[in-house]
PDB file of C-alpha atoms in Angstrom:
ATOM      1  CA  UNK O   1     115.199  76.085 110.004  1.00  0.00           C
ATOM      2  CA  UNK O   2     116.501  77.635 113.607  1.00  0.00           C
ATOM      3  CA  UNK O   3     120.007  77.861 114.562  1.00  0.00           C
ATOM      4  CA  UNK O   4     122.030  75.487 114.381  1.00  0.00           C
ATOM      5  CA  UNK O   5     120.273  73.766 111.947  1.00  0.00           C
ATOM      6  CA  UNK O   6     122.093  74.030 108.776  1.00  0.00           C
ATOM      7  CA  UNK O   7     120.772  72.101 105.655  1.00  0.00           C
ATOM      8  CA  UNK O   8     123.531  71.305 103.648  1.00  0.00           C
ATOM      9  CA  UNK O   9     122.880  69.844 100.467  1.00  0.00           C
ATOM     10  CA  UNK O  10     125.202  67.255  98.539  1.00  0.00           C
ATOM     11  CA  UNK O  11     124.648  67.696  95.114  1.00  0.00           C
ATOM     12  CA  UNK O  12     124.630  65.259  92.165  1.00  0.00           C
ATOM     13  CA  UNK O  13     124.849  65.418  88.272  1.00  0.00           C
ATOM     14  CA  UNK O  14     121.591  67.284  89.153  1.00  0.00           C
ATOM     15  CA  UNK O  15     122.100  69.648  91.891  1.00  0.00           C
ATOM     16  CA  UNK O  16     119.868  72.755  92.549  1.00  0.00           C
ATOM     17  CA  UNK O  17     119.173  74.436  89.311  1.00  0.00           C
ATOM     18  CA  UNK O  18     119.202  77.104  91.883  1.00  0.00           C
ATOM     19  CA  UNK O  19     122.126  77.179  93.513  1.00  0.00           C
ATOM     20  CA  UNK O  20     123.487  76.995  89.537  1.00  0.00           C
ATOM     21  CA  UNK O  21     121.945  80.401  88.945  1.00  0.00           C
ATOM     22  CA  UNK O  22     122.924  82.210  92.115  1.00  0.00           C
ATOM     23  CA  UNK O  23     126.850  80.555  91.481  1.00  0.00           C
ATOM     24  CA  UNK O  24     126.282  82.378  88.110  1.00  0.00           C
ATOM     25  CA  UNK O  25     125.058  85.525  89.243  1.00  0.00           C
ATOM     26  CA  UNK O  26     127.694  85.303  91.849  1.00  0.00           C
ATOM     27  CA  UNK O  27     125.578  85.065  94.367  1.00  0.00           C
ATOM     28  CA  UNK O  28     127.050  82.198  95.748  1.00  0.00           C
ATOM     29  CA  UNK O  29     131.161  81.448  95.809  1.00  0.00           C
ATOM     30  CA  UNK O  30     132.602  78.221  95.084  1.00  0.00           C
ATOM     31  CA  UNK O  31     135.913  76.987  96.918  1.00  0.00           C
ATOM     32  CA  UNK O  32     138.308  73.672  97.188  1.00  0.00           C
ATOM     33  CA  UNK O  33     138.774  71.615  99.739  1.00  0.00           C
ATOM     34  CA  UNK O  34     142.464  71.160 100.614  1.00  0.00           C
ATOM     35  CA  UNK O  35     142.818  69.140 104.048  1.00  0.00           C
ATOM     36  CA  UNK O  36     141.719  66.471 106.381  1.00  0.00           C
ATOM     37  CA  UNK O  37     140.460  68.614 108.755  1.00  0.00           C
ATOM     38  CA  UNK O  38     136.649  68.525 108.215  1.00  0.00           C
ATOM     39  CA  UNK O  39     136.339  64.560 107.389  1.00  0.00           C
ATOM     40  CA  UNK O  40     133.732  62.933 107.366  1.00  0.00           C
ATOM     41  CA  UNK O  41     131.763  66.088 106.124  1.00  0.00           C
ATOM     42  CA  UNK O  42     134.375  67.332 103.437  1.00  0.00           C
ATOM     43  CA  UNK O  43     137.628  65.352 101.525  1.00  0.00           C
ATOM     44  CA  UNK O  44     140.153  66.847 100.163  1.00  0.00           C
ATOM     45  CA  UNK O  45     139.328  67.556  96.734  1.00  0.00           C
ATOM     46  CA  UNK O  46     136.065  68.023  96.920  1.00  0.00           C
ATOM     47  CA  UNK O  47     134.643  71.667  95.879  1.00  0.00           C
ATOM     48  CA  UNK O  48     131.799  73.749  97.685  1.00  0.00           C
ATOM     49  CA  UNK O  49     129.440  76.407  97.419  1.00  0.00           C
ATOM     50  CA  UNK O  50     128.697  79.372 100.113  1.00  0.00           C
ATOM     51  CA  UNK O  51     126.537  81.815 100.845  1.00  0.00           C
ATOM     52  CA  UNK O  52     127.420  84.882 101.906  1.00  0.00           C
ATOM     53  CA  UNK O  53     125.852  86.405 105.044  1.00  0.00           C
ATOM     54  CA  UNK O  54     123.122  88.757 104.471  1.00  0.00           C
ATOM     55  CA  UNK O  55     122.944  92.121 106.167  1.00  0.00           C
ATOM     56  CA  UNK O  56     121.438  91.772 109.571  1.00  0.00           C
ATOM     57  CA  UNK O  57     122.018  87.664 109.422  1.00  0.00           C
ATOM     58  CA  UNK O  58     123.730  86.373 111.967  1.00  0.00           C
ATOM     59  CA  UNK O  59     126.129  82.581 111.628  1.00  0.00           C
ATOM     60  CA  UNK O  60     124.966  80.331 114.517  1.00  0.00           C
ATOM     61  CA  UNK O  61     126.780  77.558 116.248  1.00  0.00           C
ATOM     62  CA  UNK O  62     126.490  74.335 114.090  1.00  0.00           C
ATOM     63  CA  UNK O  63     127.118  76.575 110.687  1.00  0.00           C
ATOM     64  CA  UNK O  64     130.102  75.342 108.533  1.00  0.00           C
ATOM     65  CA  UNK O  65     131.464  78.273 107.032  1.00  0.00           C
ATOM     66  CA  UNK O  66     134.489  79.800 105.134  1.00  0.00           C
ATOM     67  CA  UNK O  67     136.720  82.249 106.648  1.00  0.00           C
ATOM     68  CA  UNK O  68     140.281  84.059 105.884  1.00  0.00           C
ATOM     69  CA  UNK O  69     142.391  82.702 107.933  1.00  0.00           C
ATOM     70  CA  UNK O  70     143.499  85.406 110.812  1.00  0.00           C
ATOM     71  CA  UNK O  71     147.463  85.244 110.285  1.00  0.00           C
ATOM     72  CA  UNK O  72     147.851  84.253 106.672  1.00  0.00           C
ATOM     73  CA  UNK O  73     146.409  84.950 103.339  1.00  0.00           C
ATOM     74  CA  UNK O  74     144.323  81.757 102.534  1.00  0.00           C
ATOM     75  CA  UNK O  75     141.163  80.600 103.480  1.00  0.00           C
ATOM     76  CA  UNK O  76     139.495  78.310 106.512  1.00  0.00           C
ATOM     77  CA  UNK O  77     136.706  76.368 106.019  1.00  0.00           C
ATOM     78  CA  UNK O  78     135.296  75.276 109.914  1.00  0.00           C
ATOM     79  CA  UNK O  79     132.483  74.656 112.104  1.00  0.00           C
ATOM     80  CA  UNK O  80     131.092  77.767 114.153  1.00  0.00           C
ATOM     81  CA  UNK O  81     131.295  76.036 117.847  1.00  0.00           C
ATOM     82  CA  UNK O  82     130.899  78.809 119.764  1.00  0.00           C
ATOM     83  CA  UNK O  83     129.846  82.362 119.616  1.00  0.00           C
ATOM     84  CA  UNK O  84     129.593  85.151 122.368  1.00  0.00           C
ATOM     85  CA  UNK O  85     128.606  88.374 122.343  1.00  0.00           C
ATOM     86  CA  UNK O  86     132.870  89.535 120.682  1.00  0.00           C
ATOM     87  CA  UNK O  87     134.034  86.202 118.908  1.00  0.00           C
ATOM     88  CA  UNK O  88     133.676  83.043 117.115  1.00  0.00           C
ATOM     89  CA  UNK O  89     134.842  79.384 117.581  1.00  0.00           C
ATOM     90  CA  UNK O  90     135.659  77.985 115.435  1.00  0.00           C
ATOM     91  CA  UNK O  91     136.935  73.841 115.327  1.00  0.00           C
ATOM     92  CA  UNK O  92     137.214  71.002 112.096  1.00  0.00           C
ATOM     93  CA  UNK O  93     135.723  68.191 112.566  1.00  0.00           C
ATOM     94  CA  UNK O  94     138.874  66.216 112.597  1.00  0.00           C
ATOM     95  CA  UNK O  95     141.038  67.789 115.394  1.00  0.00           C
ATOM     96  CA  UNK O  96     144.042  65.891 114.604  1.00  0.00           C
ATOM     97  CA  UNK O  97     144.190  67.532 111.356  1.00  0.00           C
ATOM     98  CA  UNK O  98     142.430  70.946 112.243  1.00  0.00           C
ATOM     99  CA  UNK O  99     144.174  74.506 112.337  1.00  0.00           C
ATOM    100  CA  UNK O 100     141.422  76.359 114.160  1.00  0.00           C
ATOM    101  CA  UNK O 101     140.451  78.101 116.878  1.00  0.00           C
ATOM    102  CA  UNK O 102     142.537  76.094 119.058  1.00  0.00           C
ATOM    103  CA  UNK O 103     145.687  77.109 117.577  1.00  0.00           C
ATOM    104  CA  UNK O 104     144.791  81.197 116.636  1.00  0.00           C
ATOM    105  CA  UNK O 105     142.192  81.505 118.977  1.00  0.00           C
ATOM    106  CA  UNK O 106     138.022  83.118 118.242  1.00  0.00           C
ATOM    107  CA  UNK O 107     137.551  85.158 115.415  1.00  0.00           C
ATOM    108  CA  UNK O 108     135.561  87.952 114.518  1.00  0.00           C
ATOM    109  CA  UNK O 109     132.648  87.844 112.812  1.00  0.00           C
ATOM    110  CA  UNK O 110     133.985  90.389 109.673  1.00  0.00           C
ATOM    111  CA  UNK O 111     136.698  87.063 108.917  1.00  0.00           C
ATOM    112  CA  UNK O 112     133.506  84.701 107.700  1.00  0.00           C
ATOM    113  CA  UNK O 113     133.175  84.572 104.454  1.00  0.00           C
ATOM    114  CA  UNK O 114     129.935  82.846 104.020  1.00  0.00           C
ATOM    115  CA  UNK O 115     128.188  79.759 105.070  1.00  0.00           C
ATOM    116  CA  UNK O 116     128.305  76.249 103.444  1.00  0.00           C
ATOM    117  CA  UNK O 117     125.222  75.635 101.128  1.00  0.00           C
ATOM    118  CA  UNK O 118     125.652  72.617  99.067  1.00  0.00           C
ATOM    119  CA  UNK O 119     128.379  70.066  98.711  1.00  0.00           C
ATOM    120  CA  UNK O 120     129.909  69.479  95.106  1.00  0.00           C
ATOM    121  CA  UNK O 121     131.840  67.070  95.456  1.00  0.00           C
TER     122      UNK O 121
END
């Protein structure tokens, strides 16, 4: 897969017996969805798994990734829009309801947490 072309996975009773182990060998973190802001994609309520960025990876535009938020201690889950050569852009899918780069302005790469992997639900 190039950039920008995430595969993200949503999972049933019988997701990835893979992405089971690597949750369980913490390999992979799980997180809650709390807003509107990346409908259709993600609801509230629904949980995820991530990846974390391996050394020497780089996120690409199109990734949907977790972040800590720049200003406040909880966590960001977005769509990369953007990058340059300094900082990330980062937008929801649903701008209406989106706190993103719009409002606190490009990140930097160290805030990303990890990239989406499969969808829990």
């Amino acid at each position: 897969m190039g950039p920008g072309e995430q595969k993200i996975e949503r999972a049933d009773f019988g997701f990835s017996v893979r992405e089971a182990l690597l949750w369980a060998l913490r390999k992979r973190q799980r997180f809650s969805i709390a807003g509107l802001s990346m409908e259709p994609l993600l609801s509230a309520g629904e949980d995820v798994l991530i990846r974390p960025y391996s050394a020497g990876e780089r996120p690409h535009a199109g990734d949907v990734v977790v972040l800590k938020h720049p200003a406040k201690e909880l966590h960001l889950i977005k769509i990369i829009h953007r990058i340059s050569a300094e900082e990330i852009e980062l937008r929801g899918f649903n701008a209406e309801h989106s706190t993103d780069s719009r409002d606190f302005g490009n990140v930097d790469e160290a805030k990303l947490l990890g990239r989406l992997t499969v969808i829990l639900g």
